[in-house]
Short mmCIF file of C-alpha atoms and ligand atoms in Angstrom, two decimals:
data_model
loop_
_atom_site.label_atom_id
_atom_site.label_comp_id
_atom_site.label_asym_id
_atom_site.label_seq_id
_atom_site.Cartn_x
_atom_site.Cartn_y
_atom_site.Cartn_z
CA MET A 307 190.01 81.52 64.70
CA ALA A 308 193.66 81.60 64.20
CA ARG A 309 194.15 78.56 66.50
CA LYS A 310 195.36 75.30 64.91
CA SER A 311 192.65 72.65 64.78
CA ILE A 312 192.58 68.95 63.90
CA PRO A 313 190.07 68.82 60.92
CA LEU A 314 187.12 66.64 61.85
CA PRO A 315 185.54 64.90 58.76
CA PRO A 316 181.72 64.97 58.34
CA ARG A 317 179.90 62.81 60.80
CA GLY A 318 179.03 59.17 59.82
CA THR A 319 181.91 58.84 57.43
CA LEU A 320 184.52 57.45 59.69
CA SER A 321 185.50 53.75 60.23
CA ARG A 322 185.97 52.59 63.80
CA ARG A 323 189.72 52.58 63.39
CA GLN A 324 189.82 56.11 62.08
CA LEU A 325 187.42 57.04 65.13
CA LEU A 326 189.68 55.50 67.46
CA ARG A 327 192.88 57.13 66.05
CA LEU A 328 191.06 60.53 66.17
CA SER A 329 190.02 59.79 69.69
CA ALA A 330 193.50 59.32 70.71
CA GLN A 331 194.67 62.36 68.97
CA LEU A 332 192.05 64.33 71.06
CA GLY A 333 193.22 63.14 74.05
CA GLY A 334 190.61 60.48 74.46
CA ALA A 335 187.76 63.10 74.97
CA LEU A 336 185.97 62.30 71.66
CA ALA A 337 182.56 62.84 73.21
CA LEU A 338 182.86 66.41 72.71
CA ALA A 339 183.25 66.35 68.89
CA GLY A 340 179.75 65.13 68.85
CA LEU A 341 180.92 61.95 67.29
CA SER A 342 180.05 60.15 70.46
CA PRO A 343 178.56 56.67 70.84
CA LEU A 344 180.39 55.29 67.85
CA ALA A 345 183.63 55.57 69.40
CA PHE A 346 182.46 53.75 72.77
CA PRO A 347 181.01 50.59 71.41
CA ALA A 348 181.14 49.22 74.94
CA ALA A 349 179.38 52.06 76.56
CA ARG A 350 176.54 50.98 79.09
CA ARG A 351 172.91 51.76 79.15
CA LEU A 352 171.57 51.66 82.40
CA GLY A 353 167.88 50.85 83.41
CA SER A 354 166.12 51.61 86.58
CA LEU A 355 168.21 53.87 88.99
CA PRO A 356 168.04 53.93 92.71
CA ALA A 357 168.44 57.82 92.77
CA ASP A 358 168.46 60.85 90.44
CA PRO A 359 171.75 60.88 88.53
CA PHE A 360 171.47 64.42 87.60
CA THR A 361 172.32 66.00 90.86
CA LEU A 362 174.80 68.49 89.29
CA GLY A 363 172.32 69.95 86.96
CA VAL A 364 172.44 70.96 83.01
CA ALA A 365 174.33 73.65 81.28
CA SER A 366 175.02 75.05 77.89
CA GLY A 367 177.65 77.23 76.42
CA ASP A 368 179.72 78.70 73.57
CA PRO A 369 177.00 79.32 71.18
CA THR A 370 177.76 79.86 67.43
CA ALA A 371 175.00 80.50 64.73
CA ASP A 372 174.42 76.75 64.32
CA SER A 373 175.55 75.01 67.34
CA VAL A 374 175.80 75.17 71.21
CA VAL A 375 177.52 72.90 73.74
CA LEU A 376 175.04 71.03 75.92
CA TRP A 377 176.43 69.53 79.11
CA THR A 378 175.78 67.56 82.11
CA ARG A 379 177.49 65.33 84.50
CA LEU A 380 176.35 62.07 86.28
CA SER A 381 176.36 61.51 89.87
CA ALA A 382 179.35 59.47 91.07
CA GLU A 383 177.26 58.07 94.01
CA VAL A 384 174.33 56.79 91.81
CA LEU A 385 176.60 55.20 89.34
CA ALA A 386 178.57 53.52 92.12
CA GLN A 387 175.13 52.30 93.69
CA VAL A 388 174.78 50.34 90.47
CA GLY A 389 178.21 49.06 89.98
CA ALA A 390 178.97 51.32 86.95
CA GLN A 391 181.55 53.73 88.09
CA ARG A 392 184.17 52.46 85.75
CA ASP A 393 182.08 52.30 82.60
CA ASP A 394 181.41 54.60 79.83
CA ILE A 395 177.65 55.58 79.99
CA GLU A 396 175.31 56.35 77.22
CA LEU A 397 172.95 59.02 77.82
CA GLY A 398 170.03 60.14 75.87
CA LEU A 399 169.36 63.82 74.80
CA GLU A 400 166.33 65.44 73.61
CA ILE A 401 166.15 69.05 72.03
CA SER A 402 162.88 71.05 71.53
CA ALA A 403 161.92 74.45 70.57
CA THR A 404 159.57 74.71 73.46
CA PRO A 405 160.12 74.04 77.25
CA GLY A 406 157.13 71.52 77.16
CA PHE A 407 158.95 69.37 74.70
CA GLU A 408 155.67 69.06 72.79
CA ARG A 409 157.68 68.30 69.61
CA ILE A 410 161.08 66.78 69.80
CA LEU A 411 163.48 68.48 67.13
CA ARG A 412 166.32 65.96 67.76
CA SER A 413 167.13 62.75 69.85
CA SER A 414 170.79 62.05 70.48
CA ARG A 415 172.95 59.44 72.23
CA VAL A 416 175.93 60.92 73.97
CA VAL A 417 178.52 59.01 75.93
CA ALA A 418 179.61 60.24 79.38
CA PRO A 419 183.11 58.71 79.54
CA ALA A 420 184.46 57.30 82.63
CA ALA A 421 187.99 59.11 81.93
CA LEU A 422 186.22 62.43 81.92
CA GLY A 423 184.42 61.83 85.51
CA HIS A 424 181.05 60.84 83.42
CA SER A 425 180.51 64.34 82.15
CA ALA A 426 178.66 64.56 78.83
CA HIS A 427 179.45 67.45 76.37
CA LEU A 428 177.62 67.55 73.08
CA ASP A 429 178.52 69.92 70.39
CA ALA A 430 174.83 70.21 69.02
CA ARG A 431 175.34 71.23 65.46
CA GLY A 432 172.96 71.99 62.53
CA LEU A 433 170.85 74.24 64.64
CA ASP A 434 169.09 77.44 63.48
CA ALA A 435 170.67 80.87 64.30
CA ASP A 436 169.61 83.32 66.99
CA ARG A 437 166.87 80.87 68.35
CA GLU A 438 165.87 79.60 71.70
CA TYR A 439 166.21 75.81 72.50
CA TYR A 440 165.35 73.60 75.47
CA PHE A 441 167.07 70.32 76.21
CA ARG A 442 167.09 67.51 78.66
CA TRP A 443 169.12 64.54 79.36
CA GLN A 444 168.07 60.93 80.01
CA LEU A 445 169.58 57.96 81.75
CA GLY A 446 167.51 54.86 82.61
CA ASP A 447 164.23 55.83 83.98
CA SER A 448 165.72 59.34 85.12
CA THR A 449 165.26 62.82 83.06
CA SER A 450 167.28 65.76 83.92
CA PRO A 451 165.82 69.26 84.62
CA VAL A 452 165.30 71.19 81.42
CA GLY A 453 167.92 73.69 80.18
CA ARG A 454 167.16 76.70 78.03
CA THR A 455 169.81 77.93 75.62
CA LYS A 456 170.01 80.05 72.64
CA THR A 457 172.07 80.20 69.39
CA ALA A 458 174.11 83.08 68.26
CA ALA A 459 172.76 85.29 65.26
CA HIS A 460 174.66 84.87 62.03
CA GLY A 461 177.92 87.13 62.02
CA ALA A 462 176.53 89.52 59.41
CA SER A 463 172.99 89.82 60.42
CA ALA A 464 171.44 92.84 62.41
CA ILE A 465 169.99 92.31 65.63
CA ASP A 466 168.45 95.06 67.51
CA GLN A 467 169.19 94.18 71.19
CA PHE A 468 171.47 91.77 73.07
CA ARG A 469 171.15 91.17 76.83
CA LEU A 470 174.25 89.47 78.78
CA ALA A 471 175.21 89.46 82.44
CA PHE A 472 178.63 88.92 83.67
CA ALA A 473 179.82 87.50 87.07
CA SER A 474 182.89 86.20 88.73
CA CYS A 475 184.50 84.87 92.33
CA GLN A 476 182.13 82.73 93.86
CA GLN A 477 183.79 81.42 97.16
CA TYR A 478 181.28 78.90 98.34
CA GLU A 479 182.00 79.47 101.99
CA HIS A 480 181.48 82.90 101.94
CA GLY A 481 177.90 83.03 101.01
CA TYR A 482 174.79 82.13 99.06
CA TYR A 483 174.55 82.08 95.32
CA THR A 484 171.38 84.41 95.70
CA ALA A 485 172.63 86.60 92.87
CA TYR A 486 172.44 83.47 90.52
CA ARG A 487 168.63 83.02 91.35
CA HIS A 488 167.99 86.63 90.30
CA MET A 489 170.32 86.27 87.09
CA ALA A 490 168.14 83.21 86.18
CA ASP A 491 164.99 85.21 86.30
CA GLU A 492 166.41 87.47 83.61
CA ARG A 493 166.34 84.87 81.00
CA LEU A 494 169.34 86.20 79.31
CA ASP A 495 170.96 85.83 75.83
CA LEU A 496 174.37 84.96 77.43
CA ILE A 497 175.99 84.81 80.74
CA VAL A 498 179.77 85.48 81.12
CA HIS A 499 181.88 84.02 83.77
CA LEU A 500 185.17 85.77 84.17
CA GLY A 501 186.66 83.45 86.68
CA ASP A 502 187.20 82.18 90.23
CA TYR A 503 184.44 79.67 89.65
CA ILE A 504 185.93 77.46 92.20
CA TYR A 505 188.41 78.29 95.12
CA GLU A 506 191.12 76.00 95.80
CA SER A 507 191.40 77.07 99.57
CA SER A 508 189.57 78.35 102.50
CA TRP A 509 190.09 81.87 103.59
CA GLY A 510 188.21 84.83 105.25
CA GLU A 511 186.66 85.09 108.51
CA VAL A 512 182.83 84.60 108.00
CA ARG A 513 182.01 80.94 106.34
CA VAL A 514 178.27 80.25 106.15
CA ARG A 515 178.85 76.80 104.61
CA ALA A 516 181.98 74.61 104.09
CA HIS A 517 183.80 73.05 101.19
CA GLU A 518 185.44 69.97 102.35
CA GLY A 519 189.26 69.35 102.99
CA PRO A 520 192.20 71.76 102.76
CA GLU A 521 194.04 73.31 99.67
CA ILE A 522 193.44 71.10 96.78
CA THR A 523 195.89 69.82 94.18
CA SER A 524 194.72 66.37 92.67
CA LEU A 525 192.28 65.74 89.97
CA ASP A 526 190.04 63.84 92.56
CA ASP A 527 190.24 66.97 94.66
CA TYR A 528 189.46 69.40 92.05
CA ARG A 529 186.53 67.13 90.87
CA ALA A 530 185.17 67.24 94.32
CA ARG A 531 185.39 70.90 94.84
CA TYR A 532 183.49 71.44 91.54
CA ARG A 533 180.96 68.79 92.75
CA THR A 534 180.38 70.94 95.97
CA TYR A 535 179.90 74.20 94.07
CA LYS A 536 177.85 72.69 91.39
CA SER A 537 175.52 71.24 93.87
CA ASP A 538 174.15 74.62 94.63
CA PRO A 539 170.57 75.20 93.17
CA ASP A 540 170.88 78.60 92.39
CA LEU A 541 173.93 78.01 90.47
CA GLN A 542 172.22 75.37 88.57
CA ALA A 543 169.28 77.49 87.76
CA ALA A 544 171.41 80.21 86.37
CA HIS A 545 173.05 77.40 84.08
CA ALA A 546 169.86 76.16 83.01
CA SER A 547 168.41 79.63 82.07
CA ALA A 548 170.84 80.78 79.28
CA PRO A 549 174.09 79.58 77.66
CA TRP A 550 177.33 80.59 79.39
CA VAL A 551 180.77 81.59 78.39
CA VAL A 552 183.51 80.78 80.82
CA THR A 553 187.19 81.49 81.35
CA TRP A 554 189.21 80.94 84.41
CA ASP A 555 191.22 83.17 86.77
CA ASP A 556 193.59 82.09 89.18
CA HIS A 557 191.69 80.22 91.89
CA GLU A 558 190.66 77.46 89.37
CA VAL A 559 194.39 76.37 90.10
CA ASP A 560 196.25 78.43 92.67
CA ASN A 561 196.01 82.00 93.93
CA ASN A 562 198.02 84.51 91.65
CA TYR A 563 199.82 81.67 89.92
CA ALA A 564 201.65 82.72 86.81
CA ALA A 565 202.11 80.06 84.01
CA ASP A 566 204.31 77.50 86.15
CA VAL A 567 204.99 79.64 89.10
CA ALA A 568 202.93 78.85 92.29
CA GLU A 569 201.78 80.98 95.00
CA ASP A 570 203.70 79.14 97.66
CA ASP A 571 206.54 76.69 97.67
CA GLN A 572 205.47 74.17 94.84
CA THR A 573 208.14 73.72 91.96
CA PRO A 574 207.17 74.61 88.45
CA GLU A 575 206.94 70.66 87.98
CA GLN A 576 204.63 70.35 90.75
CA LEU A 577 202.60 73.49 89.73
CA LEU A 578 202.38 72.00 86.07
CA ARG A 579 201.13 68.63 87.21
CA ARG A 580 198.59 70.40 89.41
CA ARG A 581 197.63 72.62 86.51
CA ALA A 582 197.07 69.60 84.24
CA SER A 583 194.59 68.38 86.90
CA ALA A 584 192.91 71.60 87.60
CA TYR A 585 192.48 72.18 83.84
CA GLN A 586 191.06 68.68 83.11
CA ALA A 587 188.46 69.20 86.09
CA PHE A 588 187.48 72.75 84.51
CA PHE A 589 187.01 71.10 81.11
CA GLU A 590 184.88 68.40 82.80
CA PHE A 591 182.72 70.70 84.63
CA MET A 592 182.03 73.37 82.06
CA PRO A 593 180.00 73.59 78.88
CA ILE A 594 182.98 74.23 76.61
CA ARG A 595 184.19 72.56 73.37
CA LEU A 596 187.30 70.53 74.01
CA PRO A 597 190.15 73.22 73.59
CA VAL A 598 192.25 72.22 70.69
CA GLY A 599 195.89 71.67 71.45
CA ARG A 600 194.99 70.48 74.96
CA GLN A 601 197.85 68.35 76.29
CA GLY A 602 198.78 67.65 79.97
CA PRO A 603 199.21 71.34 81.70
CA ASP A 604 198.59 73.01 78.40
CA MET A 605 194.83 74.13 77.55
CA PRO A 606 194.20 77.24 75.25
CA ILE A 607 190.97 78.40 76.20
CA HIS A 608 191.01 81.97 74.48
CA ARG A 609 188.32 82.06 71.86
CA ARG A 610 186.10 84.46 70.05
CA LEU A 611 182.40 84.62 69.84
CA ARG A 612 180.07 86.64 67.61
CA PHE A 613 176.40 87.82 67.89
CA GLY A 614 175.43 89.14 64.51
CA ASN A 615 176.90 92.42 63.70
CA LEU A 616 176.16 93.78 67.01
CA LEU A 617 178.77 92.07 69.39
CA GLU A 618 181.98 90.40 69.19
CA MET A 619 183.80 88.83 72.11
CA GLN A 620 187.21 88.15 72.64
CA VAL A 621 187.42 85.59 75.43
CA LEU A 622 191.06 86.04 77.17
CA ASP A 623 193.27 83.85 79.39
CA THR A 624 195.45 86.12 81.60
CA ARG A 625 196.86 83.45 83.75
CA GLN A 626 198.41 80.44 81.77
CA TYR A 627 200.93 82.36 79.81
CA ARG A 628 201.89 85.37 81.95
CA HIS A 629 205.43 86.15 83.11
CA ASP A 630 205.59 85.99 86.99
CA GLN A 631 204.16 89.22 88.81
CA ALA A 632 207.04 91.84 89.07
CA CYS A 633 208.83 93.09 92.25
CA GLY A 634 207.28 90.58 94.76
CA ASP A 635 203.59 90.69 93.66
CA GLY A 636 201.08 92.87 95.67
CA ARG A 637 201.21 96.89 95.51
CA LYS A 638 204.78 97.63 95.15
CA LEU A 639 206.86 100.42 93.92
CA SER A 640 208.01 99.82 90.33
CA CYS A 641 211.36 98.04 89.93
CA ALA A 642 213.57 97.26 86.83
CA GLU A 643 211.64 93.96 86.24
CA HIS A 644 208.33 95.69 86.14
CA GLN A 645 209.65 98.17 83.42
CA ARG A 646 210.95 95.31 81.04
CA SER A 647 209.26 95.86 77.68
CA ASP A 648 209.27 92.05 76.96
CA ARG A 649 207.08 91.28 79.93
CA SER A 650 203.80 89.78 78.76
CA LEU A 651 200.19 88.99 80.40
CA LEU A 652 198.78 87.24 77.42
CA GLY A 653 201.90 85.33 75.89
CA ASP A 654 202.99 85.74 72.26
CA ALA A 655 200.40 83.40 70.58
CA GLN A 656 197.23 84.72 72.50
CA ARG A 657 198.44 88.38 71.95
CA ASP A 658 199.00 88.01 68.17
CA TRP A 659 195.77 86.17 67.95
CA LEU A 660 194.05 88.99 70.00
CA PHE A 661 195.71 91.86 68.08
CA ALA A 662 194.83 90.39 64.74
CA ASN A 663 191.18 89.94 65.89
CA LEU A 664 190.95 93.61 67.00
CA ALA A 665 192.78 95.10 64.14
CA SER A 666 189.79 93.60 61.64
CA ALA A 667 187.11 93.85 64.07
CA ASP A 668 183.77 95.15 62.60
CA ALA A 669 181.03 94.50 65.07
CA THR A 670 179.46 97.49 66.75
CA TRP A 671 180.56 96.27 70.35
CA ASN A 672 184.02 94.61 70.61
CA VAL A 673 184.30 93.08 74.02
CA MET A 674 187.27 91.76 75.80
CA ALA A 675 185.81 89.27 78.38
CA GLN A 676 188.85 88.82 80.91
CA GLN A 677 190.04 88.54 84.43
CA ILE A 678 191.90 91.46 85.70
CA MET A 679 191.52 95.25 85.94
CA MET A 680 192.86 97.14 82.83
CA ALA A 681 192.40 100.63 83.75
CA SER A 682 195.49 101.94 85.98
CA LEU A 683 194.52 101.55 89.74
CA ARG A 684 197.72 102.96 91.24
CA SER A 685 197.80 103.95 94.96
CA ARG A 686 200.21 106.12 96.97
CA ASN A 687 202.19 105.21 100.16
CA GLU A 688 202.58 107.56 102.93
CA ALA A 689 205.67 109.16 101.26
CA GLY A 690 203.46 109.90 98.31
CA GLU A 691 205.33 107.27 96.26
CA GLU A 692 203.33 105.34 93.62
CA LEU A 693 202.50 101.69 94.30
CA TRP A 694 201.51 99.44 91.30
CA PRO A 695 199.07 96.42 91.78
CA MET A 696 201.37 93.95 90.18
CA ASP A 697 198.92 91.15 89.55
CA ILE A 698 196.69 93.25 87.24
CA TRP A 699 197.39 94.96 83.89
CA ASP A 700 199.33 97.65 85.82
CA GLY A 701 201.94 95.09 86.40
CA TYR A 702 202.40 94.59 82.55
CA PRO A 703 202.35 98.29 81.40
CA HIS A 704 204.14 97.65 78.06
CA GLU A 705 201.61 95.16 76.98
CA ARG A 706 198.79 97.23 78.02
CA GLN A 707 200.15 100.08 76.21
CA ALA A 708 200.59 98.08 73.04
CA LEU A 709 196.81 96.99 73.23
CA LEU A 710 195.46 100.46 73.73
CA ASP A 711 197.76 101.75 70.86
CA LEU A 712 196.55 98.97 68.63
CA LEU A 713 192.97 99.82 69.50
CA ARG A 714 193.37 103.46 68.52
CA GLU A 715 195.55 102.80 65.36
CA ALA A 716 193.16 100.28 64.09
CA GLY A 717 190.17 102.20 65.18
CA THR A 718 188.54 98.99 66.70
CA PRO A 719 184.91 100.12 67.05
CA ASN A 720 183.62 100.60 70.57
CA PRO A 721 186.14 98.43 72.67
CA VAL A 722 184.50 97.35 75.87
CA VAL A 723 186.40 95.43 78.49
CA LEU A 724 184.78 93.25 81.09
CA THR A 725 186.53 92.50 84.33
CA GLY A 726 186.17 90.32 87.52
CA ASP A 727 188.69 89.23 90.03
CA ILE A 728 188.70 92.10 92.65
CA HIS A 729 185.33 91.49 94.26
CA SER A 730 184.17 95.00 93.90
CA ASN A 731 182.19 97.19 91.08
CA TRP A 732 184.18 99.68 89.13
CA ALA A 733 183.47 101.62 85.82
CA ALA A 734 186.51 103.33 84.27
CA ASN A 735 187.51 105.07 81.23
CA LEU A 736 190.59 103.42 79.37
CA LEU A 737 192.92 106.07 78.57
CA GLN A 738 195.45 106.53 75.61
CA ASP A 739 198.20 107.20 78.46
CA PHE A 740 197.60 106.58 82.19
CA ASP A 741 200.26 109.05 83.07
CA ASP A 742 198.03 111.69 81.45
CA GLU A 743 194.69 112.09 82.72
CA ASN A 744 194.14 114.52 79.78
CA SER A 745 194.84 112.08 77.09
CA ALA A 746 192.13 110.56 74.96
CA VAL A 747 189.51 108.08 76.22
CA ILE A 748 190.02 104.89 74.16
CA GLY A 749 187.27 102.51 75.60
CA SER A 750 185.40 101.55 78.51
CA GLU A 751 185.83 99.06 81.39
CA PHE A 752 183.11 97.55 83.53
CA VAL A 753 184.40 95.68 86.40
CA GLY A 754 181.84 93.51 88.22
CA THR A 755 181.76 92.55 91.74
CA SER A 756 181.94 89.01 93.26
CA ILE A 757 178.97 86.64 93.64
CA THR A 758 180.07 85.87 97.13
CA SER A 759 183.84 86.23 97.70
CA GLY A 760 184.65 88.76 100.60
CA GLY A 761 181.13 88.18 102.25
CA ASP A 762 178.42 90.74 102.57
CA GLY A 763 180.75 93.46 101.80
CA SER A 764 179.62 97.29 101.85
CA ASP A 765 178.71 100.11 99.68
CA SER A 766 181.92 102.10 100.14
CA THR A 767 185.20 101.52 102.01
CA ASP A 768 188.43 104.01 102.63
CA TYR A 769 190.48 101.58 100.17
CA GLY A 770 187.85 102.40 97.35
CA SER A 771 187.67 106.18 98.06
CA ALA A 772 191.28 106.46 98.13
CA LEU A 773 191.80 104.76 94.76
CA LEU A 774 189.01 106.79 93.12
CA ALA A 775 190.76 109.85 94.41
CA ASN A 776 194.21 108.86 93.05
CA ASN A 777 192.65 107.73 89.68
CA PRO A 778 190.39 110.32 88.06
CA HIS A 779 189.51 108.10 85.15
CA VAL A 780 187.90 105.35 87.39
CA LYS A 781 184.23 106.80 87.94
CA PHE A 782 182.56 104.20 90.23
CA TYR A 783 183.33 101.99 93.21
CA ASN A 784 180.95 99.66 95.22
CA SER A 785 182.03 96.72 97.34
CA GLN A 786 178.71 94.87 97.62
CA ARG A 787 178.05 91.35 96.12
CA GLY A 788 176.22 90.85 92.91
CA TYR A 789 176.55 90.93 89.21
CA VAL A 790 176.36 93.31 86.17
CA SER A 791 173.51 93.08 83.56
CA ALA A 792 174.32 94.78 80.39
CA THR A 793 171.88 95.71 77.52
CA LEU A 794 173.31 96.43 74.04
CA THR A 795 171.82 98.13 71.21
CA ARG A 796 173.32 99.71 68.08
CA ASP A 797 173.51 103.00 69.79
CA LEU A 798 174.11 102.31 73.42
CA TRP A 799 175.91 99.93 75.99
CA ARG A 800 174.04 99.86 79.12
CA SER A 801 175.52 98.30 82.31
CA ASP A 802 173.34 97.84 85.44
CA TYR A 803 175.26 97.27 88.54
CA LYS A 804 173.11 94.96 90.62
CA VAL A 805 173.75 94.35 94.32
CA LEU A 806 172.54 92.41 97.33
CA PRO A 807 172.22 93.73 100.74
CA LEU A 808 173.96 90.53 101.95
CA VAL A 809 174.89 87.07 101.09
CA THR A 810 175.31 85.44 104.53
CA GLU A 811 171.58 84.72 104.48
CA ALA A 812 169.87 83.22 101.54
CA GLY A 813 167.08 84.82 99.56
CA ALA A 814 168.10 88.40 99.58
CA PRO A 815 166.55 90.82 97.19
CA ILE A 816 168.52 92.54 94.40
CA SER A 817 168.50 96.16 93.19
CA VAL A 818 170.44 98.33 90.79
CA ARG A 819 173.11 100.29 92.66
CA LYS A 820 174.10 102.24 89.63
CA THR A 821 173.96 102.45 85.90
CA PHE A 822 176.70 103.31 83.62
CA VAL A 823 176.49 103.74 79.77
CA THR A 824 178.60 104.28 76.73
CA GLU A 825 177.23 105.69 73.60
CA ALA A 826 178.34 104.02 70.50
CA GLY A 827 181.19 106.26 68.89
CA LYS A 828 181.96 107.92 72.08
CA PRO A 829 184.23 105.88 74.17
CA GLY A 830 184.21 106.08 77.87
CA VAL A 831 181.74 105.54 80.91
CA VAL A 832 178.97 107.93 81.63
CA GLU A 833 176.66 107.83 84.74
CA SER A 834 173.02 107.51 83.79
FE1 FE B 847 188.23 85.87 93.37
CA1 CA B 848 191.22 86.28 91.17
#
């Protein structure tokens, strides 16, 4: 990775003073480095507890060939009941190769620091590649549910098949997380979350359950919002079923924010304070390594994952560094601001990092896991003039063109873009030139619908039909709820669009609405 990192010395070689200095450098969140309890000499062990402290479940994420991040977070209520809410708490962690824990491969002690709301992250290193593991946490006389996870295959090794699902947009009030129960049953190699894991405000007409309070802005607010979402048993089941890789979109902070520009009337200073709180809560609740370079409102989360020579994934952040939406946001006529060639969605550092990775990419499938639709999705007003959706890649046409040019010139093998954000399913060809429908196809884009956002939805809408008609490179639209399961082999990428008849009642069945494939070496989406 090109990102700057603070080198960590080998475990067990640090003096206490060195550990404390390192802890300060890392923003106090040392637990993540797997160096834990040593740095917290006063961490408390608890005995018998009045209730289950693991009400938020377990999770794992960001697998490499020899490590994976293991996560849990303790119930604030239970800690308050035993007067431990201000203490750093020491947990036990066990790892086994089998779900029954017949043989414990490793026992660790991990601290859940009070400063991180008693979330625990362990970067469990020294694991074997391409292997299933099971883990469980212990505190006092309580044991957490068991999590299943899986490490990645070594970067050069050949793997025959890889199965992942991607999801986004889970407004808690709009429906039940039934899709996640079905996803958990798939026992996938990886689950990818493309953002809008929480929503900062209430909206929509049909609400089947409530998240507390009005629009949130403080750290306490964001923590409470994540607790509500994380309390859902179907979401917990999906987290316990497979490792996740997560990125954020806008609603983890504020609808359609751009860098330090808020949706409403907050000043940049206010939005940055809010962003610092929102990003900290995101880190606390997600199974990710502490982003190196995190400081206040700055938290770089773009990163690269590799699964044998079959799959490399660039995980992107299209919110933190972008220029403000042009021409007033929404669907607008183009304006001078929109056409400026220096407008960026990714920011300089992330763009340089991404382009360097794509220029040297050598996996069979090269995925960009990101938020917003990359294929053009222009529409026309009644006068026949073109309207540009300014919040998505259409709002940043020069940077999109630079990316498409780079993919073509570098010959990046089989580029695949995974997208969330717009609460509907789409399959699209990425064209060399979106002004010329006959130009070369550079790659494939699979856009997954929401888990719940927007409520039950419908198979087709006038909105979708009009956009399909105006954009021949877009091959499929559906506006039900669900997720996309993908199966990758050396020869074929297969995306199954899975949908539910409704989310306003729990327990709905799931079915495959449509399957699109891409053959290796033949960019573009084909209905199967
Ligand atoms: Fe959303
Ligand atoms: Ca969004």
